Amino acid sequence: VHAIIYEELCLGRLLDTSRAELLAIVDRLAAQGAQGVVLGCTELPLLVQPAQCALPLFDTTERHARAAVEFALAAG
C-alpha cells in the first residue's frame, strides 16, 4: 500500500492494477473478520470507491472536512 501511495498516487498515477491489489487486500481483510476499512491517506479514495468494496470504507479526509464544517458552523 505504501508503494502504491508514494510511487503512484502522489504522482497522479491511477493504475487499474493497483486498484485490483487494494481490492484484494480488502477482500483478505474481510476474510479475516474485518468489518470496515479506514482509508487513512488522502489519496486512497482516488483509487478505491465504496461501490467497489465488500466492506464499508471510512474516508478520513471526508470525515475531517465534514467535522471542520460542522465546527465552523456551530462557532458562527
mmCIF file of C-alpha atoms in Angstrom:
data_model
loop_
_atom_site.group_PDB
_atom_site.id
_atom_site.type_symbol
_atom_site.label_atom_id
_atom_site.label_comp_id
_atom_site.label_asym_id
_atom_site.label_seq_id
_atom_site.Cartn_x
_atom_site.Cartn_y
_atom_site.Cartn_z
ATOM 1 C CA VAL A 1 0.000 0.000 0.000
ATOM 2 C CA HIS A 2 2.880 2.344 0.845
ATOM 3 C CA ALA A 3 4.377 1.903 -2.625
ATOM 4 C CA ILE A 4 1.010 2.494 -4.306
ATOM 5 C CA ILE A 5 0.557 5.722 -2.359
ATOM 6 C CA TYR A 6 4.036 7.198 -2.781
ATOM 7 C CA GLU A 7 5.142 5.790 -6.121
ATOM 8 C CA GLU A 8 1.827 6.202 -7.917
ATOM 9 C CA LEU A 9 -0.980 8.169 -6.278
ATOM 10 C CA CYS A 10 1.209 11.043 -5.042
ATOM 11 C CA LEU A 11 2.492 11.317 -8.603
ATOM 12 C CA GLY A 12 -1.021 11.373 -10.073
ATOM 13 C CA ARG A 13 -0.883 7.809 -11.413
ATOM 14 C CA LEU A 14 -4.122 5.838 -11.001
ATOM 15 C CA LEU A 15 -3.445 2.283 -12.146
ATOM 16 C CA ASP A 16 -6.077 -0.419 -12.528
ATOM 17 C CA THR A 17 -3.539 -2.989 -11.325
ATOM 18 C CA SER A 18 -3.095 -1.070 -8.085
ATOM 19 C CA ARG A 19 -6.861 -0.749 -7.656
ATOM 20 C CA ALA A 20 -7.132 -4.517 -8.053
ATOM 21 C CA GLU A 21 -4.387 -5.037 -5.462
ATOM 22 C CA LEU A 22 -6.108 -2.747 -2.938
ATOM 23 C CA LEU A 23 -9.420 -4.508 -3.508
ATOM 24 C CA ALA A 24 -7.682 -7.865 -2.994
ATOM 25 C CA ILE A 25 -6.280 -6.554 0.297
ATOM 26 C CA VAL A 26 -9.791 -5.502 1.360
ATOM 27 C CA ASP A 27 -11.084 -8.967 0.461
ATOM 28 C CA ARG A 28 -8.337 -10.618 2.547
ATOM 29 C CA LEU A 29 -9.143 -8.350 5.487
ATOM 30 C CA ALA A 30 -12.835 -9.253 5.170
ATOM 31 C CA ALA A 31 -11.933 -12.949 5.164
ATOM 32 C CA GLN A 32 -10.013 -12.371 8.398
ATOM 33 C CA GLY A 33 -13.050 -10.769 10.036
ATOM 34 C CA ALA A 34 -12.603 -7.047 9.323
ATOM 35 C CA GLN A 35 -15.893 -5.156 9.309
ATOM 36 C CA GLY A 36 -14.654 -1.990 7.606
ATOM 37 C CA VAL A 37 -11.581 -0.288 6.194
ATOM 38 C CA VAL A 38 -10.197 3.110 7.170
ATOM 39 C CA LEU A 39 -8.757 4.980 4.210
ATOM 40 C CA GLY A 40 -6.230 6.868 6.301
ATOM 41 C CA CYS A 41 -4.446 8.503 3.375
ATOM 42 C CA THR A 42 -5.914 11.359 1.376
ATOM 43 C CA GLU A 43 -5.024 9.717 -1.934
ATOM 44 C CA LEU A 44 -6.614 6.278 -1.382
ATOM 45 C CA PRO A 45 -10.197 7.398 -2.134
ATOM 46 C CA LEU A 46 -8.958 8.445 -5.580
ATOM 47 C CA LEU A 47 -8.334 4.784 -6.360
ATOM 48 C CA VAL A 48 -10.948 2.841 -4.372
ATOM 49 C CA GLN A 49 -14.630 3.714 -4.138
ATOM 50 C CA PRO A 50 -17.216 2.282 -1.703
ATOM 51 C CA ALA A 51 -19.234 0.666 -4.504
ATOM 52 C CA GLN A 52 -16.194 -1.427 -5.432
ATOM 53 C CA CYS A 53 -15.633 -2.897 -1.964
ATOM 54 C CA ALA A 54 -17.175 -5.697 0.017
ATOM 55 C CA LEU A 55 -16.590 -3.747 3.257
ATOM 56 C CA PRO A 56 -17.591 -0.234 4.282
ATOM 57 C CA LEU A 57 -14.873 2.335 3.625
ATOM 58 C CA PHE A 58 -14.192 5.189 6.019
ATOM 59 C CA ASP A 59 -12.592 8.131 4.216
ATOM 60 C CA THR A 60 -10.727 10.136 6.870
ATOM 61 C CA THR A 61 -10.345 13.165 4.595
ATOM 62 C CA GLU A 62 -14.106 13.400 4.092
ATOM 63 C CA ARG A 63 -14.775 12.855 7.789
ATOM 64 C CA HIS A 64 -12.289 15.564 8.821
ATOM 65 C CA ALA A 65 -13.707 18.012 6.284
ATOM 66 C CA ARG A 66 -17.272 17.403 7.490
ATOM 67 C CA ALA A 67 -16.217 17.826 11.111
ATOM 68 C CA ALA A 68 -14.429 21.094 10.279
ATOM 69 C CA VAL A 69 -17.538 22.462 8.546
ATOM 70 C CA GLU A 70 -19.768 21.419 11.450
ATOM 71 C CA PHE A 71 -17.366 23.054 13.914
ATOM 72 C CA ALA A 72 -17.191 26.256 11.875
ATOM 73 C CA LEU A 73 -20.964 26.468 11.529
ATOM 74 C CA ALA A 74 -21.515 25.838 15.235
ATOM 75 C CA ALA A 75 -18.981 28.507 16.180
ATOM 76 C CA GLY A 76 -20.600 31.111 13.924
#
